[in-house]
Amino acid sequence: MGFQSRRISPSSGAEMTGIDLREPLDNNQFAAIRQAWNDADGLLVIRDQNISPEQHIAFSRRFGVLQRGEVSQGSLLSQYYLPRHPEIYRVSNKKKDGVPQGREDAGTYWHSDGSWKPAPPMASLLLAREIPPYGGDTMFADLYRAYETLSDRMKDILTPMRAVHSLAKAQETTSYGKDLVGQSNAVVDRYASHPIIRTHPETGRKSLFVNRGFTDNIEGLAPAESDAFLEFLFTHSSRPEILYRHQWRLHDLVIWDNRCTMHYAVADYKQAGDRYMHRTTVRGDAPF
Ligand code: SIN
C-alpha cells in the first residue's frame, strides 16, 4: 500500500490518501501512519474509509487500549455507545423512531477529551458516516504552537504550575458534564491535576495543556489570579492563527492526539441535515 500524506494547515493537520483500512496493515505500514500523525502535530485526516465498526475498532487498537462504554451507573451517556460495540461512541443529531442515534452537541466547546481523568485518553478516531450538505465542521487547536508562541518569560512562569481539570467544571459549563453525571452524583468529584506545560512522550515537544471545557483552576493561586491566568491561556490557545477547521467529507477518519491538540465541534448544521459519526477513544497509559 503506497500512502501519500500532505500538509493541509500551517498548524496541526495532514491528509493521507492511498490507504484502505479494510485491508490488513503490517507493522511498517502502521509505523508510517503513526509517524505521519506525529509529523502532522497530532492531527491526521485519512480520506475515503468506508469501514465497518469492527475495522474501525481493529485499526484504533493499533494505537493502544480502547475506552469502552463503562461510564458511571445512571449516566445518560451510556445510550450513545453502539450496541454490541462499546468501544464506539456515537455522535449525532439523528433520531430513529424518536430514539437518539448518538450524542447531540458532543464537544461543542474547547476541550481535550477526558482531561479531567488522571490518565486522560491519548487519542480519538472519529469517522464520518453521514454528513450534512454544509456545516458541522470540527475545529482543532495546535497546543504545541500555543506553547511555542508564549514569551520565554511566560514559559518559565508556567513551567512549575499545575492545573486542576474537573468533571464538576464540565458539569457547570457543558451539557456533556451534565449527561455524564446523569441521574447519579457518583462521579461529580472526579478530577485530576496536570502540569500546564506537558511534554509529549513520542515527539519530546512541549505543549500547553489547559482547555476551557474542563480546566477549573491553577493550583496555589487565589481564585481571581487563577481565573485571570486561565482566561489568558484559553484565549491564547484558541487564536485563529493556530487553528485548523476540518470540513468533513463522507468517510473521513480523523485521528487527533489529545496530548497536543484540543478541539471544538461546531453545532451549526441541524437545519441542514443529519450528521452521524463514530468515535473510538484510546486510553492514556499513565498520569504525566
Ligand atoms: C467530540 O468532541 O468528540 C466531537 C467532535 C465532533 O463531533 O466533531
PDB file of C-alpha atoms and ligand atoms in Angstrom:
ATOM      1  CA  MET A   1       0.000   0.000   0.000  1.00  0.00           C
ATOM      2  CA  GLY A   2       1.592   3.324  -1.021  1.00  0.00           C
ATOM      3  CA  PHE A   3       0.329   6.130   1.193  1.00  0.00           C
ATOM      4  CA  GLN A   4       0.633   9.792   0.366  1.00  0.00           C
ATOM      5  CA  SER A   5       0.449  12.439   3.008  1.00  0.00           C
ATOM      6  CA  ARG A   6       0.375  16.208   2.571  1.00  0.00           C
ATOM      7  CA  ARG A   7       0.139  19.087   4.978  1.00  0.00           C
ATOM      8  CA  ILE A   8      -3.259  20.821   4.951  1.00  0.00           C
ATOM      9  CA  SER A   9      -2.687  23.526   7.549  1.00  0.00           C
ATOM     10  CA  PRO A  10       0.084  25.759   8.885  1.00  0.00           C
ATOM     11  CA  SER A  11      -0.921  24.480  12.325  1.00  0.00           C
ATOM     12  CA  SER A  12      -1.690  20.802  13.075  1.00  0.00           C
ATOM     13  CA  GLY A  13      -3.029  18.801  10.171  1.00  0.00           C
ATOM     14  CA  ALA A  14      -2.110  16.477   7.317  1.00  0.00           C
ATOM     15  CA  GLU A  15      -4.220  14.478   4.892  1.00  0.00           C
ATOM     16  CA  MET A  16      -3.440  10.903   3.963  1.00  0.00           C
ATOM     17  CA  THR A  17      -4.683   9.133   0.847  1.00  0.00           C
ATOM     18  CA  GLY A  18      -3.875   5.842  -0.860  1.00  0.00           C
ATOM     19  CA  ILE A  19      -4.745   3.776   2.188  1.00  0.00           C
ATOM     20  CA  ASP A  20      -7.542   1.261   2.638  1.00  0.00           C
ATOM     21  CA  LEU A  21      -8.176   0.280   6.229  1.00  0.00           C
ATOM     22  CA  ARG A  22     -10.339  -2.662   5.125  1.00  0.00           C
ATOM     23  CA  GLU A  23      -7.046  -4.356   4.240  1.00  0.00           C
ATOM     24  CA  PRO A  24      -4.607  -5.648   6.874  1.00  0.00           C
ATOM     25  CA  LEU A  25      -1.757  -3.295   7.766  1.00  0.00           C
ATOM     26  CA  ASP A  26       1.677  -4.625   8.584  1.00  0.00           C
ATOM     27  CA  ASN A  27       3.801  -3.096  11.359  1.00  0.00           C
ATOM     28  CA  ASN A  28       5.867  -0.987   8.947  1.00  0.00           C
ATOM     29  CA  GLN A  29       2.745   0.465   7.395  1.00  0.00           C
ATOM     30  CA  PHE A  30       1.275   1.258  10.790  1.00  0.00           C
ATOM     31  CA  ALA A  31       4.573   2.824  11.879  1.00  0.00           C
ATOM     32  CA  ALA A  32       4.435   5.065   8.774  1.00  0.00           C
ATOM     33  CA  ILE A  33       0.910   6.211   9.706  1.00  0.00           C
ATOM     34  CA  ARG A  34       1.933   6.915  13.277  1.00  0.00           C
ATOM     35  CA  GLN A  35       4.976   8.858  12.091  1.00  0.00           C
ATOM     36  CA  ALA A  36       2.834  10.899   9.682  1.00  0.00           C
ATOM     37  CA  TRP A  37       0.448  11.643  12.579  1.00  0.00           C
ATOM     38  CA  ASN A  38       3.294  12.871  14.801  1.00  0.00           C
ATOM     39  CA  ASP A  39       4.800  14.853  11.898  1.00  0.00           C
ATOM     40  CA  ALA A  40       1.386  16.496  11.402  1.00  0.00           C
ATOM     41  CA  ASP A  41       1.461  17.690  15.024  1.00  0.00           C
ATOM     42  CA  GLY A  42      -1.151  15.173  16.096  1.00  0.00           C
ATOM     43  CA  LEU A  43      -3.897  15.599  13.502  1.00  0.00           C
ATOM     44  CA  LEU A  44      -4.258  13.205  10.595  1.00  0.00           C
ATOM     45  CA  VAL A  45      -7.194  13.076   8.165  1.00  0.00           C
ATOM     46  CA  ILE A  46      -7.458   9.751   6.349  1.00  0.00           C
ATOM     47  CA  ARG A  47      -9.844  10.071   3.409  1.00  0.00           C
ATOM     48  CA  ASP A  48     -12.302   7.542   1.970  1.00  0.00           C
ATOM     49  CA  GLN A  49     -12.556   4.979   4.774  1.00  0.00           C
ATOM     50  CA  ASN A  50     -15.880   3.212   4.320  1.00  0.00           C
ATOM     51  CA  ILE A  51     -15.024   0.762   7.084  1.00  0.00           C
ATOM     52  CA  SER A  52     -17.143  -1.391   9.387  1.00  0.00           C
ATOM     53  CA  PRO A  53     -17.273  -0.847  13.168  1.00  0.00           C
ATOM     54  CA  GLU A  54     -15.034  -3.924  13.553  1.00  0.00           C
ATOM     55  CA  GLN A  55     -12.436  -2.466  11.154  1.00  0.00           C
ATOM     56  CA  HIS A  56     -12.609   0.911  12.899  1.00  0.00           C
ATOM     57  CA  ILE A  57     -12.031  -0.786  16.271  1.00  0.00           C
ATOM     58  CA  ALA A  58      -9.224  -3.011  14.943  1.00  0.00           C
ATOM     59  CA  PHE A  59      -7.356  -0.048  13.439  1.00  0.00           C
ATOM     60  CA  SER A  60      -7.867   2.078  16.576  1.00  0.00           C
ATOM     61  CA  ARG A  61      -6.418  -0.738  18.708  1.00  0.00           C
ATOM     62  CA  ARG A  62      -3.108  -0.356  16.901  1.00  0.00           C
ATOM     63  CA  PHE A  63      -2.720   2.918  18.837  1.00  0.00           C
ATOM     64  CA  GLY A  64      -3.436   1.368  22.242  1.00  0.00           C
ATOM     65  CA  VAL A  65      -6.153   0.076  24.548  1.00  0.00           C
ATOM     66  CA  LEU A  66      -9.603   1.489  23.798  1.00  0.00           C
ATOM     67  CA  GLN A  67     -12.039   3.063  26.203  1.00  0.00           C
ATOM     68  CA  ARG A  68     -15.292   1.171  26.499  1.00  0.00           C
ATOM     69  CA  GLY A  69     -18.726   2.459  27.420  1.00  0.00           C
ATOM     70  CA  GLU A  70     -18.239   1.898  31.115  1.00  0.00           C
ATOM     71  CA  VAL A  71     -19.452   5.309  32.169  1.00  0.00           C
ATOM     72  CA  SER A  72     -20.971   5.691  35.589  1.00  0.00           C
ATOM     73  CA  GLN A  73     -24.165   3.965  36.554  1.00  0.00           C
ATOM     74  CA  GLY A  74     -27.173   6.053  35.732  1.00  0.00           C
ATOM     75  CA  SER A  75     -25.198   8.195  33.291  1.00  0.00           C
ATOM     76  CA  LEU A  76     -27.195   9.376  30.312  1.00  0.00           C
ATOM     77  CA  LEU A  77     -24.143   8.811  28.093  1.00  0.00           C
ATOM     78  CA  SER A  78     -24.470   5.008  28.163  1.00  0.00           C
ATOM     79  CA  GLN A  79     -27.191   5.069  25.487  1.00  0.00           C
ATOM     80  CA  TYR A  80     -24.803   6.591  22.924  1.00  0.00           C
ATOM     81  CA  TYR A  81     -22.432   3.636  22.659  1.00  0.00           C
ATOM     82  CA  LEU A  82     -23.016   1.473  19.613  1.00  0.00           C
ATOM     83  CA  PRO A  83     -24.972  -1.643  20.622  1.00  0.00           C
ATOM     84  CA  ARG A  84     -22.626  -4.671  20.783  1.00  0.00           C
ATOM     85  CA  HIS A  85     -19.624  -2.358  20.220  1.00  0.00           C
ATOM     86  CA  PRO A  86     -18.995  -0.498  23.493  1.00  0.00           C
ATOM     87  CA  GLU A  87     -15.724   0.860  22.045  1.00  0.00           C
ATOM     88  CA  ILE A  88     -17.711   3.087  19.678  1.00  0.00           C
ATOM     89  CA  TYR A  89     -19.287   6.291  20.944  1.00  0.00           C
ATOM     90  CA  ARG A  90     -21.883   7.726  18.578  1.00  0.00           C
ATOM     91  CA  VAL A  91     -22.120  11.465  17.980  1.00  0.00           C
ATOM     92  CA  SER A  92     -25.219  12.543  16.058  1.00  0.00           C
ATOM     93  CA  ASN A  93     -28.273  14.751  15.788  1.00  0.00           C
ATOM     94  CA  LYS A  94     -30.226  11.865  14.185  1.00  0.00           C
ATOM     95  CA  LYS A  95     -33.214  10.206  15.783  1.00  0.00           C
ATOM     96  CA  LYS A  96     -34.834   6.917  14.757  1.00  0.00           C
ATOM     97  CA  ASP A  97     -38.415   6.481  15.973  1.00  0.00           C
ATOM     98  CA  GLY A  98     -37.686   9.239  18.465  1.00  0.00           C
ATOM     99  CA  VAL A  99     -34.573   7.471  19.797  1.00  0.00           C
ATOM    100  CA  PRO A 100     -31.291   9.466  19.569  1.00  0.00           C
ATOM    101  CA  GLN A 101     -28.718   7.739  17.353  1.00  0.00           C
ATOM    102  CA  GLY A 102     -25.851   9.442  19.146  1.00  0.00           C
ATOM    103  CA  ARG A 103     -24.906  12.229  21.465  1.00  0.00           C
ATOM    104  CA  GLU A 104     -26.183  15.514  20.093  1.00  0.00           C
ATOM    105  CA  ASP A 105     -24.000  18.578  20.680  1.00  0.00           C
ATOM    106  CA  ALA A 106     -20.993  16.500  21.715  1.00  0.00           C
ATOM    107  CA  GLY A 107     -17.889  18.589  22.182  1.00  0.00           C
ATOM    108  CA  THR A 108     -19.360  22.000  21.325  1.00  0.00           C
ATOM    109  CA  TYR A 109     -16.707  23.729  23.429  1.00  0.00           C
ATOM    110  CA  TRP A 110     -12.903  23.698  23.513  1.00  0.00           C
ATOM    111  CA  HIS A 111     -11.634  20.538  25.154  1.00  0.00           C
ATOM    112  CA  SER A 112      -9.123  17.770  25.119  1.00  0.00           C
ATOM    113  CA  ASP A 113     -11.018  14.502  25.579  1.00  0.00           C
ATOM    114  CA  GLY A 114     -11.305  13.393  29.203  1.00  0.00           C
ATOM    115  CA  SER A 115      -8.657  15.789  30.512  1.00  0.00           C
ATOM    116  CA  TRP A 116     -10.343  15.542  33.918  1.00  0.00           C
ATOM    117  CA  LYS A 117      -9.085  11.942  34.223  1.00  0.00           C
ATOM    118  CA  PRO A 118      -5.772  11.181  35.962  1.00  0.00           C
ATOM    119  CA  ALA A 119      -4.604   9.430  32.761  1.00  0.00           C
ATOM    120  CA  PRO A 120      -6.566  11.217  30.002  1.00  0.00           C
ATOM    121  CA  PRO A 121      -7.159   9.472  26.658  1.00  0.00           C
ATOM    122  CA  MET A 122      -4.192   9.853  24.320  1.00  0.00           C
ATOM    123  CA  ALA A 123      -6.070   9.803  21.020  1.00  0.00           C
ATOM    124  CA  SER A 124      -9.509   9.745  19.425  1.00  0.00           C
ATOM    125  CA  LEU A 125     -10.509   8.472  15.964  1.00  0.00           C
ATOM    126  CA  LEU A 126     -13.698   9.994  14.543  1.00  0.00           C
ATOM    127  CA  LEU A 127     -15.300   8.537  11.410  1.00  0.00           C
ATOM    128  CA  ALA A 128     -17.882  10.452   9.338  1.00  0.00           C
ATOM    129  CA  ARG A 129     -20.678   8.025   8.441  1.00  0.00           C
ATOM    130  CA  GLU A 130     -23.202  10.695   7.398  1.00  0.00           C
ATOM    131  CA  ILE A 131     -22.592  14.391   6.945  1.00  0.00           C
ATOM    132  CA  PRO A 132     -24.865  17.356   6.312  1.00  0.00           C
ATOM    133  CA  PRO A 133     -24.512  19.236   2.985  1.00  0.00           C
ATOM    134  CA  TYR A 134     -22.704  22.008   4.845  1.00  0.00           C
ATOM    135  CA  GLY A 135     -21.768  22.863   8.414  1.00  0.00           C
ATOM    136  CA  GLY A 136     -20.832  20.501  11.224  1.00  0.00           C
ATOM    137  CA  ASP A 137     -17.107  21.269  10.973  1.00  0.00           C
ATOM    138  CA  THR A 138     -14.686  20.434  13.773  1.00  0.00           C
ATOM    139  CA  MET A 139     -12.025  22.960  14.798  1.00  0.00           C
ATOM    140  CA  PHE A 140      -8.652  21.865  16.142  1.00  0.00           C
ATOM    141  CA  ALA A 141      -6.122  23.947  18.050  1.00  0.00           C
ATOM    142  CA  ASP A 142      -2.418  23.192  17.894  1.00  0.00           C
ATOM    143  CA  LEU A 143      -1.237  23.152  21.508  1.00  0.00           C
ATOM    144  CA  TYR A 144       2.430  22.802  20.520  1.00  0.00           C
ATOM    145  CA  ARG A 145       2.176  26.186  18.828  1.00  0.00           C
ATOM    146  CA  ALA A 146       0.194  27.553  21.755  1.00  0.00           C
ATOM    147  CA  TYR A 147       3.224  26.788  23.916  1.00  0.00           C
ATOM    148  CA  GLU A 148       5.824  27.858  21.362  1.00  0.00           C
ATOM    149  CA  THR A 149       4.191  31.260  20.826  1.00  0.00           C
ATOM    150  CA  LEU A 150       4.365  32.217  24.504  1.00  0.00           C
ATOM    151  CA  SER A 151       7.179  34.534  25.569  1.00  0.00           C
ATOM    152  CA  ASP A 152      10.175  32.866  27.214  1.00  0.00           C
ATOM    153  CA  ARG A 153       9.310  34.604  30.472  1.00  0.00           C
ATOM    154  CA  MET A 154       5.762  33.244  30.419  1.00  0.00           C
ATOM    155  CA  LYS A 155       7.064  29.744  29.605  1.00  0.00           C
ATOM    156  CA  ASP A 156       9.289  29.965  32.692  1.00  0.00           C
ATOM    157  CA  ILE A 157       6.409  31.145  34.870  1.00  0.00           C
ATOM    158  CA  LEU A 158       4.102  28.350  33.686  1.00  0.00           C
ATOM    159  CA  THR A 159       6.633  25.517  33.794  1.00  0.00           C
ATOM    160  CA  PRO A 160       6.247  24.628  37.503  1.00  0.00           C
ATOM    161  CA  MET A 161       2.477  25.238  37.552  1.00  0.00           C
ATOM    162  CA  ARG A 162      -0.275  22.649  37.638  1.00  0.00           C
ATOM    163  CA  ALA A 163      -3.966  22.998  36.858  1.00  0.00           C
ATOM    164  CA  VAL A 164      -6.944  21.047  38.122  1.00  0.00           C
ATOM    165  CA  HIS A 165      -9.228  19.639  35.419  1.00  0.00           C
ATOM    166  CA  SER A 166     -12.571  18.505  36.706  1.00  0.00           C
ATOM    167  CA  LEU A 167     -15.795  16.894  35.789  1.00  0.00           C
ATOM    168  CA  ALA A 168     -17.507  19.375  38.077  1.00  0.00           C
ATOM    169  CA  LYS A 169     -16.263  22.159  35.751  1.00  0.00           C
ATOM    170  CA  ALA A 170     -17.557  20.201  32.790  1.00  0.00           C
ATOM    171  CA  GLN A 171     -20.834  19.809  34.593  1.00  0.00           C
ATOM    172  CA  GLU A 172     -21.122  23.549  35.090  1.00  0.00           C
ATOM    173  CA  THR A 173     -20.055  24.537  31.621  1.00  0.00           C
ATOM    174  CA  THR A 174     -21.040  21.735  29.245  1.00  0.00           C
ATOM    175  CA  SER A 175     -24.019  19.533  28.560  1.00  0.00           C
ATOM    176  CA  TYR A 176     -21.555  16.606  28.350  1.00  0.00           C
ATOM    177  CA  GLY A 177     -20.763  17.077  32.032  1.00  0.00           C
ATOM    178  CA  LYS A 178     -24.449  17.052  32.867  1.00  0.00           C
ATOM    179  CA  ASP A 179     -25.083  13.888  30.857  1.00  0.00           C
ATOM    180  CA  LEU A 180     -22.066  12.109  32.265  1.00  0.00           C
ATOM    181  CA  VAL A 181     -23.317  12.690  35.743  1.00  0.00           C
ATOM    182  CA  GLY A 182     -26.854  11.822  34.712  1.00  0.00           C
ATOM    183  CA  GLN A 183     -29.156  10.784  37.495  1.00  0.00           C
ATOM    184  CA  SER A 184     -26.267   9.797  39.730  1.00  0.00           C
ATOM    185  CA  ASN A 185     -23.960  12.004  41.758  1.00  0.00           C
ATOM    186  CA  ALA A 186     -21.348   9.273  41.928  1.00  0.00           C
ATOM    187  CA  VAL A 187     -18.839  10.940  39.660  1.00  0.00           C
ATOM    188  CA  VAL A 188     -19.164  14.631  40.428  1.00  0.00           C
ATOM    189  CA  ASP A 189     -15.902  14.717  42.333  1.00  0.00           C
ATOM    190  CA  ARG A 190     -13.743  13.286  39.557  1.00  0.00           C
ATOM    191  CA  TYR A 191     -10.782  15.494  38.864  1.00  0.00           C
ATOM    192  CA  ALA A 192      -7.077  15.414  38.113  1.00  0.00           C
ATOM    193  CA  SER A 193      -4.158  17.764  38.483  1.00  0.00           C
ATOM    194  CA  HIS A 194      -1.884  18.061  35.426  1.00  0.00           C
ATOM    195  CA  PRO A 195       1.158  20.167  34.569  1.00  0.00           C
ATOM    196  CA  ILE A 196       0.155  23.196  32.481  1.00  0.00           C
ATOM    197  CA  ILE A 197       3.107  22.506  30.189  1.00  0.00           C
ATOM    198  CA  ARG A 198       3.324  18.873  29.178  1.00  0.00           C
ATOM    199  CA  THR A 199       5.976  17.020  27.223  1.00  0.00           C
ATOM    200  CA  HIS A 200       4.808  14.655  24.527  1.00  0.00           C
ATOM    201  CA  PRO A 201       6.195  11.175  25.166  1.00  0.00           C
ATOM    202  CA  GLU A 202       6.679  10.387  21.453  1.00  0.00           C
ATOM    203  CA  THR A 203       7.909  13.679  19.987  1.00  0.00           C
ATOM    204  CA  GLY A 204       9.606  15.144  23.082  1.00  0.00           C
ATOM    205  CA  ARG A 205       7.949  18.502  22.283  1.00  0.00           C
ATOM    206  CA  LYS A 206       6.209  20.720  24.820  1.00  0.00           C
ATOM    207  CA  SER A 207       2.586  21.807  24.608  1.00  0.00           C
ATOM    208  CA  LEU A 208       0.162  23.909  26.610  1.00  0.00           C
ATOM    209  CA  PHE A 209      -2.347  21.665  28.359  1.00  0.00           C
ATOM    210  CA  VAL A 210      -5.418  23.611  29.501  1.00  0.00           C
ATOM    211  CA  ASN A 211      -8.882  23.838  27.976  1.00  0.00           C
ATOM    212  CA  ARG A 212     -11.957  25.912  28.679  1.00  0.00           C
ATOM    213  CA  GLY A 213     -14.263  22.891  28.926  1.00  0.00           C
ATOM    214  CA  PHE A 214     -12.574  21.047  31.761  1.00  0.00           C
ATOM    215  CA  THR A 215      -9.768  23.133  33.328  1.00  0.00           C
ATOM    216  CA  ASP A 216     -11.026  24.561  36.589  1.00  0.00           C
ATOM    217  CA  ASN A 217      -8.204  26.307  38.444  1.00  0.00           C
ATOM    218  CA  ILE A 218      -4.462  26.705  38.806  1.00  0.00           C
ATOM    219  CA  GLU A 219      -3.097  25.167  41.976  1.00  0.00           C
ATOM    220  CA  GLY A 220      -1.757  27.587  44.570  1.00  0.00           C
ATOM    221  CA  LEU A 221      -3.288  30.749  43.089  1.00  0.00           C
ATOM    222  CA  ALA A 222      -6.115  32.776  44.576  1.00  0.00           C
ATOM    223  CA  PRO A 223      -9.371  32.363  42.601  1.00  0.00           C
ATOM    224  CA  ALA A 224      -9.106  35.790  40.945  1.00  0.00           C
ATOM    225  CA  GLU A 225      -5.463  35.144  39.967  1.00  0.00           C
ATOM    226  CA  SER A 226      -6.270  31.698  38.632  1.00  0.00           C
ATOM    227  CA  ASP A 227      -9.257  32.972  36.630  1.00  0.00           C
ATOM    228  CA  ALA A 228      -7.194  35.756  35.052  1.00  0.00           C
ATOM    229  CA  PHE A 229      -4.332  33.415  34.112  1.00  0.00           C
ATOM    230  CA  LEU A 230      -6.671  30.790  32.713  1.00  0.00           C
ATOM    231  CA  GLU A 231      -8.650  33.326  30.708  1.00  0.00           C
ATOM    232  CA  PHE A 232      -5.415  34.445  29.062  1.00  0.00           C
ATOM    233  CA  LEU A 233      -4.362  30.847  28.356  1.00  0.00           C
ATOM    234  CA  PHE A 234      -7.771  29.830  26.964  1.00  0.00           C
ATOM    235  CA  THR A 235      -7.738  32.809  24.592  1.00  0.00           C
ATOM    236  CA  HIS A 236      -4.101  32.317  23.625  1.00  0.00           C
ATOM    237  CA  SER A 237      -4.609  28.617  22.834  1.00  0.00           C
ATOM    238  CA  SER A 238      -7.630  29.163  20.585  1.00  0.00           C
ATOM    239  CA  ARG A 239      -6.328  32.038  18.440  1.00  0.00           C
ATOM    240  CA  PRO A 240      -7.270  31.714  14.745  1.00  0.00           C
ATOM    241  CA  GLU A 241      -3.562  31.588  13.794  1.00  0.00           C
ATOM    242  CA  ILE A 242      -3.133  28.166  15.428  1.00  0.00           C
ATOM    243  CA  LEU A 243      -6.419  26.582  14.346  1.00  0.00           C
ATOM    244  CA  TYR A 244      -7.364  24.141  11.619  1.00  0.00           C
ATOM    245  CA  ARG A 245     -11.061  23.873  10.733  1.00  0.00           C
ATOM    246  CA  HIS A 246     -11.991  20.496   9.301  1.00  0.00           C
ATOM    247  CA  GLN A 247     -14.798  20.406   6.745  1.00  0.00           C
ATOM    248  CA  TRP A 248     -15.866  16.810   6.790  1.00  0.00           C
ATOM    249  CA  ARG A 249     -16.164  14.655   3.702  1.00  0.00           C
ATOM    250  CA  LEU A 250     -18.091  11.402   3.838  1.00  0.00           C
ATOM    251  CA  HIS A 251     -15.888   8.590   5.234  1.00  0.00           C
ATOM    252  CA  ASP A 252     -13.153  10.841   6.538  1.00  0.00           C
ATOM    253  CA  LEU A 253     -11.408   9.252   9.501  1.00  0.00           C
ATOM    254  CA  VAL A 254      -9.771  11.940  11.631  1.00  0.00           C
ATOM    255  CA  ILE A 255      -7.229  10.932  14.262  1.00  0.00           C
ATOM    256  CA  TRP A 256      -6.373  13.547  16.849  1.00  0.00           C
ATOM    257  CA  ASP A 257      -3.817  13.459  19.616  1.00  0.00           C
ATOM    258  CA  ASN A 258      -5.357  14.656  22.869  1.00  0.00           C
ATOM    259  CA  ARG A 259      -1.865  15.309  24.275  1.00  0.00           C
ATOM    260  CA  CYS A 260      -1.079  18.165  21.881  1.00  0.00           C
ATOM    261  CA  THR A 261      -4.389  19.301  20.336  1.00  0.00           C
ATOM    262  CA  MET A 262      -7.816  20.349  21.556  1.00  0.00           C
ATOM    263  CA  HIS A 263     -10.999  20.537  19.530  1.00  0.00           C
ATOM    264  CA  TYR A 264     -14.417  22.174  19.231  1.00  0.00           C
ATOM    265  CA  ALA A 265     -17.369  20.734  17.304  1.00  0.00           C
ATOM    266  CA  VAL A 266     -19.345  23.481  15.581  1.00  0.00           C
ATOM    267  CA  ALA A 267     -23.062  22.813  16.102  1.00  0.00           C
ATOM    268  CA  ASP A 268     -24.414  24.879  13.201  1.00  0.00           C
ATOM    269  CA  TYR A 269     -25.810  22.153  10.926  1.00  0.00           C
ATOM    270  CA  LYS A 270     -29.045  20.980  12.495  1.00  0.00           C
ATOM    271  CA  GLN A 271     -31.304  22.688   9.974  1.00  0.00           C
ATOM    272  CA  ALA A 272     -29.063  21.497   7.116  1.00  0.00           C
ATOM    273  CA  GLY A 273     -29.216  17.749   7.650  1.00  0.00           C
ATOM    274  CA  ASP A 274     -28.057  14.714   9.576  1.00  0.00           C
ATOM    275  CA  ARG A 275     -24.570  14.203  10.920  1.00  0.00           C
ATOM    276  CA  TYR A 276     -23.671  10.740  12.194  1.00  0.00           C
ATOM    277  CA  MET A 277     -20.185   9.970  13.489  1.00  0.00           C
ATOM    278  CA  HIS A 278     -18.490   7.017  15.206  1.00  0.00           C
ATOM    279  CA  ARG A 279     -15.678   7.714  17.661  1.00  0.00           C
ATOM    280  CA  THR A 280     -13.182   5.404  19.299  1.00  0.00           C
ATOM    281  CA  THR A 281     -11.016   6.687  22.131  1.00  0.00           C
ATOM    282  CA  VAL A 282      -7.557   5.370  23.022  1.00  0.00           C
ATOM    283  CA  ARG A 283      -6.709   5.298  26.724  1.00  0.00           C
ATOM    284  CA  GLY A 284      -3.738   7.174  28.096  1.00  0.00           C
ATOM    285  CA  ASP A 285      -1.221   4.880  29.741  1.00  0.00           C
ATOM    286  CA  ALA A 286      -0.296   6.876  32.822  1.00  0.00           C
ATOM    287  CA  PRO A 287      -0.526  10.192  34.586  1.00  0.00           C
ATOM    288  CA  PHE A 288       2.089  12.588  33.193  1.00  0.00           C
TER     289      PHE A 288
HETATM  290  C1  SIN B   1     -16.005  15.225  20.075  1.00  0.00           C
HETATM  291  O1  SIN B   1     -15.672  16.111  20.843  1.00  0.00           O
HETATM  292  O2  SIN B   1     -15.567  14.088  20.151  1.00  0.00           O
HETATM  293  C2  SIN B   1     -16.997  15.524  18.952  1.00  0.00           C
HETATM  294  C3  SIN B   1     -16.301  16.045  17.760  1.00  0.00           C
HETATM  295  C4  SIN B   1     -17.229  16.251  16.597  1.00  0.00           C
HETATM  296  O3  SIN B   1     -18.357  15.758  16.599  1.00  0.00           O
HETATM  297  O4  SIN B   1     -16.819  16.896  15.645  1.00  0.00           O
END
